[in-house]
Short mmCIF file of C-alpha atoms and ligand atoms in Angstrom, two decimals:
data_model
loop_
_atom_site.label_atom_id
_atom_site.label_comp_id
_atom_site.label_asym_id
_atom_site.label_seq_id
_atom_site.Cartn_x
_atom_site.Cartn_y
_atom_site.Cartn_z
CA MET A 1 -93.69 82.00 75.13
CA ALA A 2 -97.34 81.41 75.14
CA PHE A 3 -96.34 78.78 72.56
CA GLU A 4 -93.99 76.64 74.46
CA LEU A 5 -96.14 77.02 77.73
CA PHE A 6 -99.09 75.78 75.52
CA SER A 7 -96.99 72.71 74.05
CA THR A 8 -96.25 72.12 77.91
CA MET A 9 -99.74 72.54 79.12
CA ASN A 10 -101.73 70.76 76.76
CA ARG A 11 -102.79 67.49 78.24
CA VAL A 12 -106.38 67.19 79.53
CA TYR A 13 -108.45 64.62 80.92
CA ILE A 14 -111.87 65.03 81.18
CA LYS A 15 -113.96 62.74 83.42
CA THR A 16 -117.50 62.16 83.02
CA TYR A 17 -120.30 61.81 85.62
CA GLY A 18 -124.03 60.84 84.98
CA CYS A 19 -126.07 60.29 82.00
CA GLN A 20 -125.34 59.86 78.00
CA MET A 21 -126.07 63.30 77.28
CA ASN A 22 -123.31 63.84 79.63
CA GLU A 23 -121.08 61.51 77.84
CA ARG A 24 -121.83 62.82 74.64
CA ASP A 25 -121.24 66.50 75.68
CA SER A 26 -117.59 65.57 76.95
CA GLU A 27 -116.90 63.59 73.60
CA GLN A 28 -117.56 66.42 71.90
CA VAL A 29 -115.56 68.84 74.63
CA ALA A 30 -112.84 66.40 74.03
CA SER A 31 -113.30 66.61 69.90
CA SER A 32 -113.01 70.28 69.98
CA LEU A 33 -110.09 70.42 72.32
CA ARG A 34 -108.42 67.92 69.90
CA ASP A 35 -108.80 70.28 66.91
CA ARG A 36 -107.43 73.02 69.09
CA GLY A 37 -104.04 71.04 69.71
CA TYR A 38 -104.72 69.95 72.99
CA SER A 39 -104.30 65.99 73.34
CA ILE A 40 -106.58 64.48 75.71
CA VAL A 41 -105.19 61.78 78.28
CA ASP A 42 -106.79 58.36 80.16
CA THR A 43 -106.00 59.23 83.43
CA GLU A 44 -105.30 62.73 85.52
CA TYR A 45 -101.95 61.56 86.36
CA ASP A 46 -100.91 62.45 82.62
CA ALA A 47 -103.05 65.48 82.89
CA ASP A 48 -102.34 69.54 82.57
CA VAL A 49 -106.19 70.02 83.08
CA VAL A 50 -108.78 67.98 84.58
CA LEU A 51 -112.57 68.82 83.49
CA LEU A 52 -115.27 67.20 85.51
CA ASN A 53 -118.13 66.85 83.30
CA THR A 54 -120.82 66.80 86.26
CA CYS A 55 -124.43 65.77 86.86
CA SER A 56 -126.68 66.66 89.48
CA VAL A 57 -129.80 64.22 89.39
CA ARG A 58 -129.16 63.41 92.63
CA ASP A 59 -127.40 65.28 95.78
CA GLN A 60 -125.08 62.11 95.89
CA ALA A 61 -123.57 62.85 92.30
CA GLU A 62 -122.79 66.25 93.22
CA GLN A 63 -120.81 65.66 96.46
CA LYS A 64 -118.68 63.10 94.43
CA ALA A 65 -117.77 65.49 92.32
CA ILE A 66 -116.95 68.06 94.35
CA GLY A 67 -114.94 65.42 96.42
CA LYS A 68 -112.85 64.82 93.26
CA ALA A 69 -112.68 68.38 92.39
CA GLY A 70 -111.10 68.74 96.02
CA TYR A 71 -108.99 66.19 95.90
CA LEU A 72 -107.05 67.36 92.60
CA LYS A 73 -105.87 70.15 94.22
CA LYS A 74 -102.90 68.00 95.10
CA HIS A 75 -101.71 68.27 91.25
CA LYS A 76 -101.36 71.90 92.04
CA LYS A 77 -98.12 71.44 94.19
CA ASP A 78 -96.24 69.63 92.07
CA ASN A 79 -97.64 71.22 88.64
CA PRO A 80 -98.46 75.11 89.79
CA ASN A 81 -99.70 75.48 86.42
CA PHE A 82 -102.38 72.72 86.57
CA LEU A 83 -105.74 73.79 85.95
CA ILE A 84 -109.59 72.46 87.41
CA GLY A 85 -113.08 73.15 85.54
CA VAL A 86 -116.10 71.77 86.23
CA MET A 87 -118.79 71.67 83.38
CA GLY A 88 -122.22 70.75 83.17
CA CYS A 89 -125.47 70.33 85.33
CA MET A 90 -123.63 70.97 88.82
CA ALA A 91 -121.47 74.16 87.24
CA GLN A 92 -125.01 75.06 86.10
CA ASN A 93 -126.75 74.28 89.16
CA ARG A 94 -124.42 75.69 91.70
CA GLY A 95 -122.47 78.45 89.60
CA ALA A 96 -120.49 80.96 91.66
CA GLU A 97 -121.01 79.09 94.81
CA LEU A 98 -118.08 76.28 93.60
CA PHE A 99 -115.74 78.87 93.97
CA ASP A 100 -116.50 79.54 97.54
CA ARG A 101 -116.56 75.44 98.13
CA LEU A 102 -113.46 74.88 96.04
CA PRO A 103 -111.07 77.74 95.91
CA ASP A 104 -108.42 75.72 93.74
CA LEU A 105 -111.24 75.87 90.96
CA ASP A 106 -110.11 77.79 87.91
CA LEU A 107 -113.14 77.10 85.43
CA VAL A 108 -117.05 76.81 85.42
CA VAL A 109 -118.89 76.21 82.61
CA GLY A 110 -122.65 75.70 82.08
CA THR A 111 -124.75 73.32 80.09
CA GLN A 112 -124.93 75.90 76.89
CA LYS A 113 -121.19 76.87 76.76
CA PHE A 114 -119.63 73.26 76.59
CA HIS A 115 -118.33 74.75 73.18
CA ARG A 116 -116.26 77.81 74.65
CA VAL A 117 -114.04 75.50 76.83
CA PRO A 118 -110.93 75.68 74.26
CA ASP A 119 -111.26 79.33 73.99
CA HIS A 120 -111.19 79.48 77.77
CA LEU A 121 -108.52 77.17 78.34
CA ASP A 122 -106.02 78.97 75.70
CA ASN A 123 -106.80 82.32 77.51
CA MET A 124 -105.84 80.96 80.55
CA ILE A 125 -102.79 79.09 79.77
CA GLN A 126 -101.58 82.31 77.32
CA SER A 127 -102.02 84.64 80.28
CA MET A 128 -100.15 82.18 82.47
CA ASN A 129 -97.24 82.77 80.03
CA GLY A 130 -94.70 80.45 81.75
CA GLN A 131 -94.19 82.05 85.18
CA GLY A 132 -97.21 84.88 85.14
CA PRO A 133 -99.71 84.70 87.48
CA ARG A 134 -102.36 82.20 88.19
CA PRO A 135 -105.14 83.49 85.62
CA SER A 136 -108.31 84.76 87.16
CA SER A 137 -111.14 81.95 87.51
CA VAL A 138 -113.65 81.64 84.85
CA LEU A 139 -117.40 81.48 85.15
CA ASP A 140 -119.51 81.22 81.89
CA LEU A 141 -123.37 79.95 82.47
CA GLY A 142 -125.19 82.06 80.64
CA GLU A 143 -127.99 81.09 78.32
CA GLU A 144 -126.77 80.82 74.64
CA ALA A 145 -129.24 80.33 71.44
CA GLY A 146 -127.98 78.14 69.07
CA SER A 147 -125.90 75.95 71.51
CA GLN A 148 -127.88 72.83 71.14
CA ASN A 149 -126.39 72.65 67.89
CA THR A 150 -122.63 72.42 68.82
CA ILE A 151 -122.93 68.92 70.12
CA ARG A 152 -122.43 67.32 66.54
CA ASP A 153 -118.40 66.15 66.44
CA HIS A 154 -117.12 62.95 67.30
CA ILE A 155 -113.68 61.51 68.32
CA GLY A 156 -113.64 59.06 65.79
CA LYS A 157 -112.47 55.89 68.07
CA LYS A 158 -110.91 53.25 65.72
CA GLY A 159 -113.22 50.82 65.72
CA GLN A 160 -116.37 52.30 67.06
CA VAL A 161 -119.38 50.67 65.87
CA GLN A 162 -122.09 52.31 68.10
CA ALA A 163 -122.45 56.32 68.44
CA PHE A 164 -124.74 58.51 70.67
CA VAL A 165 -126.28 61.79 68.73
CA SER A 166 -127.81 64.41 70.69
CA ILE A 167 -131.01 65.69 68.73
CA MET A 168 -132.16 68.02 71.31
CA GLN A 169 -131.27 69.97 74.47
CA GLY A 170 -133.43 70.70 77.53
CA CYS A 171 -137.24 70.07 78.68
CA ASN A 172 -140.11 71.97 79.42
CA MET A 173 -141.90 69.58 81.90
CA ASN A 174 -141.62 70.26 85.68
CA CYS A 175 -141.48 66.71 87.23
CA ALA A 176 -141.72 67.50 90.69
CA PHE A 177 -138.45 65.78 91.65
CA CYS A 178 -136.49 66.60 88.57
CA ILE A 179 -133.78 69.30 88.53
CA VAL A 180 -132.95 68.80 84.57
CA PRO A 181 -135.16 72.08 83.41
CA LYS A 182 -133.03 73.84 85.68
CA THR A 183 -129.74 72.68 84.51
CA ARG A 184 -130.38 72.11 80.76
CA GLY A 185 -133.00 75.00 80.20
CA ARG A 186 -136.03 74.79 77.84
CA GLU A 187 -136.23 72.36 74.80
CA ARG A 188 -134.16 73.32 72.05
CA ALA A 189 -134.17 71.24 68.74
CA ARG A 190 -131.38 70.82 66.11
CA PRO A 191 -132.59 70.94 62.82
CA ILE A 192 -133.55 67.60 61.30
CA GLN A 193 -130.82 67.78 57.88
CA GLU A 194 -128.05 68.66 60.62
CA ILE A 195 -128.52 65.38 62.76
CA VAL A 196 -128.89 63.69 59.28
CA ASP A 197 -125.68 65.13 57.99
CA GLU A 198 -123.78 64.15 61.09
CA VAL A 199 -125.37 60.09 61.00
CA ILE A 200 -123.86 60.08 57.58
CA GLY A 201 -120.62 60.89 58.54
CA LEU A 202 -121.00 58.21 61.48
CA ALA A 203 -122.04 55.77 58.86
CA GLU A 204 -118.90 56.66 56.54
CA SER A 205 -116.89 56.37 59.45
CA GLY A 206 -118.24 52.30 59.93
CA VAL A 207 -121.07 53.34 62.76
CA LYS A 208 -123.56 50.70 62.50
CA GLU A 209 -125.78 51.87 65.41
CA ILE A 210 -127.16 54.94 66.81
CA THR A 211 -128.78 56.54 69.94
CA LEU A 212 -130.33 59.41 69.33
CA LEU A 213 -130.22 61.51 72.83
CA GLY A 214 -132.21 64.11 74.41
CA GLN A 215 -134.06 64.72 77.77
CA ILE A 216 -137.66 63.99 76.31
CA VAL A 217 -136.88 63.32 72.62
CA THR A 218 -140.88 62.65 72.14
CA SER A 219 -141.00 66.68 71.75
CA TYR A 220 -138.00 66.99 69.43
CA GLY A 221 -138.78 69.92 67.19
CA ARG A 222 -142.44 70.39 67.81
CA ARG A 223 -142.48 74.24 68.02
CA ASP A 224 -139.79 74.59 65.05
CA PHE A 225 -141.30 71.88 62.45
CA PRO A 226 -144.37 70.90 61.33
CA VAL A 227 -146.22 67.97 61.67
CA VAL A 228 -146.28 66.17 58.27
CA ASN A 229 -148.90 63.14 57.18
CA GLY A 230 -149.72 62.77 61.04
CA LYS A 231 -146.16 62.54 62.05
CA SER A 232 -144.22 64.03 64.47
CA PRO A 233 -140.90 65.76 63.90
CA PHE A 234 -139.22 62.69 65.95
CA VAL A 235 -140.74 60.30 64.11
CA GLN A 236 -139.85 62.35 60.41
CA LEU A 237 -136.03 62.45 61.73
CA LEU A 238 -136.51 58.62 62.47
CA GLU A 239 -137.65 57.82 58.63
CA LYS A 240 -134.58 59.73 57.85
CA ILE A 241 -132.09 58.14 59.49
CA GLU A 242 -133.64 55.04 58.57
CA GLU A 243 -133.03 55.93 55.09
CA ILE A 244 -128.73 55.91 55.66
CA PRO A 245 -126.70 53.55 54.21
CA GLY A 246 -124.39 51.87 56.71
CA ILE A 247 -126.88 52.31 59.57
CA GLU A 248 -128.13 48.87 60.43
CA ARG A 249 -129.77 49.74 64.15
CA ILE A 250 -131.19 53.04 65.29
CA ARG A 251 -132.14 53.43 69.28
CA PHE A 252 -133.50 56.48 71.34
CA THR A 253 -133.38 57.77 74.59
CA SER A 254 -135.59 59.15 76.65
CA PRO A 255 -139.27 59.61 75.41
CA HIS A 256 -142.09 60.58 77.67
CA PRO A 257 -145.00 58.78 78.11
CA ARG A 258 -146.81 61.93 76.78
CA GLY A 259 -145.87 62.46 73.68
CA PHE A 260 -145.38 58.53 72.71
CA LYS A 261 -148.23 58.60 70.08
CA GLN A 262 -149.38 56.24 67.85
CA ASP A 263 -147.24 57.80 64.92
CA LEU A 264 -144.14 56.38 66.77
CA VAL A 265 -145.68 53.23 67.63
CA GLU A 266 -145.92 52.37 64.08
CA ALA A 267 -142.66 53.54 63.36
CA TYR A 268 -141.60 50.69 65.07
CA ARG A 269 -143.60 48.49 62.74
CA ASP A 270 -142.53 50.45 59.50
CA LEU A 271 -138.88 51.12 59.89
CA SER A 272 -136.86 48.18 60.10
CA LYS A 273 -133.87 50.09 61.83
CA LEU A 274 -135.76 50.90 64.40
CA CYS A 275 -134.70 48.06 67.18
CA GLU A 276 -137.87 46.52 69.13
CA TYR A 277 -136.65 48.19 72.41
CA VAL A 278 -138.17 51.12 73.98
CA HIS A 279 -136.58 52.79 77.31
CA LEU A 280 -140.53 54.20 78.59
CA PRO A 281 -140.24 55.96 81.90
CA LEU A 282 -143.02 54.95 84.48
CA GLN A 283 -141.70 56.63 87.39
CA ALA A 284 -144.51 55.14 89.21
CA GLY A 285 -147.73 53.11 88.46
CA CYS A 286 -150.01 54.77 90.87
CA ASN A 287 -152.03 57.48 89.57
CA LYS A 288 -151.96 59.75 92.89
CA THR A 289 -147.99 59.62 93.10
CA LEU A 290 -147.90 60.24 89.19
CA ARG A 291 -149.92 63.19 90.10
CA ALA A 292 -147.73 64.27 92.93
CA MET A 293 -144.63 63.75 90.32
CA ASN A 294 -146.23 66.09 87.97
CA ARG A 295 -146.45 63.57 85.49
CA PRO A 296 -148.62 64.14 83.06
CA TYR A 297 -150.58 60.95 81.87
CA THR A 298 -152.05 58.04 84.22
CA LYS A 299 -150.96 54.54 84.59
CA GLU A 300 -153.85 53.71 82.15
CA ARG A 301 -152.37 55.68 79.16
CA TYR A 302 -148.80 54.28 80.03
CA ARG A 303 -150.42 50.60 79.97
CA GLU A 304 -152.37 51.42 76.18
CA ILE A 305 -148.75 52.22 74.62
CA VAL A 306 -147.32 49.14 76.04
CA ASP A 307 -150.13 47.05 74.62
CA SER A 308 -150.29 49.05 71.54
CA LEU A 309 -146.14 48.40 71.25
CA ARG A 310 -146.85 44.42 71.81
CA ALA A 311 -149.86 44.58 69.48
CA MET A 312 -147.61 45.99 66.76
CA VAL A 313 -144.23 44.00 67.64
CA PRO A 314 -144.74 41.48 69.89
CA SER A 315 -141.28 40.72 70.90
CA MET A 316 -141.26 44.28 72.04
CA TYR A 317 -138.28 44.48 74.91
CA PHE A 318 -139.58 47.33 77.60
CA SER A 319 -136.96 49.28 80.13
CA THR A 320 -138.26 51.93 82.40
CA ASP A 321 -137.19 54.49 85.42
CA ILE A 322 -139.18 54.08 88.56
CA ILE A 323 -138.73 56.16 91.79
CA VAL A 324 -139.73 54.37 95.05
CA GLY A 325 -140.57 56.27 98.14
CA PHE A 326 -141.60 59.43 96.63
CA PRO A 327 -142.81 61.74 99.39
CA GLY A 328 -146.15 60.38 100.57
CA GLU A 329 -146.24 57.27 98.73
CA THR A 330 -148.04 55.09 100.94
CA GLU A 331 -147.84 51.28 101.16
CA ALA A 332 -150.96 50.92 99.19
CA ASP A 333 -149.64 53.16 96.62
CA PHE A 334 -146.69 51.34 95.95
CA ASN A 335 -148.35 47.84 96.05
CA GLU A 336 -150.16 49.75 93.08
CA THR A 337 -146.74 50.86 91.52
CA ALA A 338 -145.43 46.94 91.98
CA ALA A 339 -148.51 45.35 90.70
CA MET A 340 -148.05 47.30 87.67
CA PHE A 341 -144.60 46.78 87.52
CA ASP A 342 -145.17 42.91 87.80
CA ASP A 343 -147.77 43.51 85.34
CA ILE A 344 -145.95 44.61 82.68
CA ALA A 345 -142.98 42.39 82.97
CA PHE A 346 -140.16 44.94 82.52
CA ASP A 347 -137.15 43.38 81.00
CA MET A 348 -135.10 46.04 81.97
CA ALA A 349 -135.52 49.18 85.18
CA TYR A 350 -133.52 51.83 86.71
CA ILE A 351 -134.96 51.62 90.02
CA PHE A 352 -134.23 55.02 91.90
CA LYS A 353 -134.94 55.13 96.07
CA TYR A 354 -136.02 58.97 96.07
CA SER A 355 -133.58 61.68 97.48
CA ILE A 356 -134.25 65.05 98.13
CA ARG A 357 -132.93 67.37 95.22
CA THR A 358 -132.36 70.43 96.05
CA GLY A 359 -134.16 73.40 94.19
CA THR A 360 -136.94 70.92 93.23
CA PRO A 361 -140.52 71.03 94.29
CA ALA A 362 -140.41 67.81 95.85
CA GLU A 363 -137.66 68.87 97.97
CA THR A 364 -140.24 70.47 100.73
CA MET A 365 -143.62 68.08 100.04
CA PRO A 366 -144.70 66.48 103.40
CA ASP A 367 -144.50 62.84 104.55
CA GLN A 368 -141.25 61.94 103.47
CA ILE A 369 -140.35 58.24 103.40
CA PRO A 370 -137.65 56.85 105.86
CA GLN A 371 -134.84 55.23 103.82
CA GLU A 372 -135.26 51.73 105.31
CA GLU A 373 -138.53 51.85 103.81
CA LYS A 374 -137.21 52.94 100.45
CA GLU A 375 -134.67 50.16 100.81
CA ARG A 376 -137.63 48.02 101.19
CA ARG A 377 -139.59 48.99 98.05
CA ASN A 378 -136.61 49.01 96.02
CA GLN A 379 -135.60 45.63 97.01
CA VAL A 380 -139.08 44.54 95.69
CA LEU A 381 -138.90 45.91 92.56
CA LEU A 382 -135.36 44.34 92.16
CA ASP A 383 -136.85 40.75 92.65
CA LEU A 384 -139.13 41.14 90.25
CA LEU A 385 -137.12 42.53 87.87
CA HIS A 386 -134.81 40.04 88.27
CA LYS A 387 -137.61 37.32 87.78
CA HIS A 388 -139.07 39.09 84.38
CA SER A 389 -135.39 39.64 83.02
CA LEU A 390 -134.36 35.98 83.79
CA ALA A 391 -137.27 34.81 82.38
CA ARG A 392 -136.59 36.89 79.22
CA ASN A 393 -132.92 35.32 78.80
CA GLU A 394 -134.07 32.10 79.53
CA GLY A 395 -136.63 32.03 77.09
CA LEU A 396 -134.13 33.18 74.32
CA VAL A 397 -132.07 29.88 74.91
CA GLY A 398 -132.39 27.56 71.85
CA THR A 399 -133.42 30.65 69.47
CA THR A 400 -130.68 33.09 67.40
CA GLU A 401 -131.05 36.57 67.73
CA GLN A 402 -128.86 38.98 65.59
CA VAL A 403 -125.76 40.55 67.66
CA LEU A 404 -123.60 43.50 66.39
CA VAL A 405 -120.60 42.49 67.54
CA GLU A 406 -119.02 45.43 69.37
CA GLY A 407 -115.23 44.39 70.79
CA PRO A 408 -113.26 42.72 73.33
CA ALA A 409 -115.58 41.85 76.48
CA LYS A 410 -114.02 43.61 79.70
CA LYS A 411 -112.93 40.13 81.32
CA GLY A 412 -111.34 36.93 79.37
CA ASP A 413 -110.92 36.16 75.78
CA LYS A 414 -114.45 36.58 74.75
CA TYR A 415 -116.28 39.30 72.72
CA VAL A 416 -119.52 41.21 73.59
CA GLY A 417 -122.47 42.57 71.67
CA HIS A 418 -126.21 43.08 71.73
CA THR A 419 -129.35 41.74 70.34
CA ARG A 420 -131.64 44.24 69.03
CA GLY A 421 -133.64 43.85 72.18
CA TRP A 422 -130.53 45.45 73.99
CA ARG A 423 -129.73 41.92 75.79
CA ASN A 424 -126.16 41.86 76.70
CA ALA A 425 -124.42 38.70 74.78
CA ILE A 426 -120.99 37.31 75.48
CA PHE A 427 -119.19 34.80 72.36
CA ASP A 428 -116.15 33.54 70.79
CA ALA A 429 -115.03 35.96 67.92
CA ASN A 430 -112.15 38.07 66.51
CA GLU A 431 -111.23 41.34 65.21
CA ARG A 432 -112.92 40.95 61.73
CA LEU A 433 -116.27 40.36 63.35
CA VAL A 434 -116.40 43.50 64.76
CA GLY A 435 -119.03 45.99 63.56
CA GLN A 436 -120.49 43.04 61.76
CA LEU A 437 -123.75 41.82 62.50
CA VAL A 438 -124.05 37.89 63.10
CA ASP A 439 -126.57 35.52 64.41
CA LEU A 440 -125.92 34.29 67.78
CA LYS A 441 -127.45 30.68 68.98
CA ILE A 442 -127.84 31.07 72.50
CA ASP A 443 -127.43 27.94 74.79
CA ARG A 444 -127.44 29.80 78.29
CA ALA A 445 -128.59 32.52 79.97
CA THR A 446 -128.49 35.03 82.95
CA ALA A 447 -130.60 37.77 84.04
CA SER A 448 -128.29 40.16 82.65
CA THR A 449 -126.65 38.06 79.94
CA VAL A 450 -127.08 35.61 76.94
CA TYR A 451 -124.42 33.22 76.06
CA GLY A 452 -123.62 31.37 72.71
CA ASP A 453 -122.39 30.91 69.61
CA LEU A 454 -121.49 32.62 66.62
CA VAL A 455 -123.46 31.15 63.19
CA LEU A 456 -120.85 32.21 60.72
CA ALA A 457 -121.82 30.25 57.67
CA GLY A 458 -121.44 33.23 55.11
CA VAL A 459 -120.29 35.53 57.38
CA GLU A 460 -116.49 36.87 56.07
CA ALA A 461 -114.95 36.14 59.40
S1 SF4 B 1 -139.54 65.12 81.39
FE1 SF4 B 1 -137.53 63.88 82.36
S2 SF4 B 1 -135.99 65.36 81.98
FE2 SF4 B 1 -137.91 66.38 82.22
S3 SF4 B 1 -138.40 67.10 83.87
FE3 SF4 B 1 -139.49 65.04 83.62
S4 SF4 B 1 -137.58 63.51 84.25
FE4 SF4 B 1 -136.79 65.68 84.52
#
């Protein structure tokens, strides 16, 4: 009987909010559910179980997921066995309170318990046993040693050429605006060899480009593995991945300026697969604001890293995170940040208007900045970003850049790929070219995209 119910209750839809780490965690949950006989479907309307993998970085992100979970209860009218689960950061942050807010919720699973989702669903479905009562809800939030090692399986989508690889979980910093240390816990690194084995498996399945993920990858393994020949565990990991046949491009996100040392700068010179693109969060270009944010570096030190990377690789591309309107940020402080932002000439940036995050030190800081002033500062940086991004892309017109052909573009009949500097590229191609590294002769550019023709001489097309 339980089996019969299972066979009619095994369609799961996973909706992911937030960052690439969450995408990766969702992929792991999907993979482990598939191994257990569940099928992963593309919409909630085809599902018996909906799992929301949530984000807590901003209050708005939490409200969105809460709204969605509330809305999902309508499916219980048609399907009394329909199950709703919340996983990830908001689950960890809000815990049991979610059941008060959302009485129809069945499952709340924290950031160290993703691997337990199949067991929880199996138990719930079996306890329903046809016409049985609704199973009691499950709350699973505890810390679990080794949970970072459970994010290792991939769905293996057909034709997949890029993959994320989680190398660590958690963060020991305490940036005043950030909820991550609370939701993701202390830093925990996966062993180098396990990561290497995972990447070898991905390469064998046709993946060409990998992005190493962690909240603070420059801290990777610093307490677990020794420095060897002046190289941090993170750089040692990059070197190992460089050697894996089939992998053509390596990226990572996010490093922290504090851990960005000379060995990592030199890795950009020495490792040919490490793409000349770095996403290095600045957050503020004003030392007073950096101190208030509890970011342990100065704008001068950040600039030094940028300069040493440019000295090593002149064509380096820079991306960053910036917060405008942090409590206490005066007009003069912001102008300092804007001047630095302009001077570095970032190619890409995620610009955030500060919003109060409950449970963080900045929540109760005085001198909160009015919303309209945050909007204004945001627009100043957006305009600067547009100027620099457009100039960088226009500078590529007439040049040839290598692109990895990723697949059909979302609209039209063109194909999409990225240059090594992570510029979005659109061009004519065909299915046989997907997964190949091909030169693109660029003939047109906007701030967000470059366009051109593939140079196909000598390429199997
Ligand atoms: S380093 Fe990043 S993840 Fe860690 S507390 Fe700061 S902003 Fe959050």
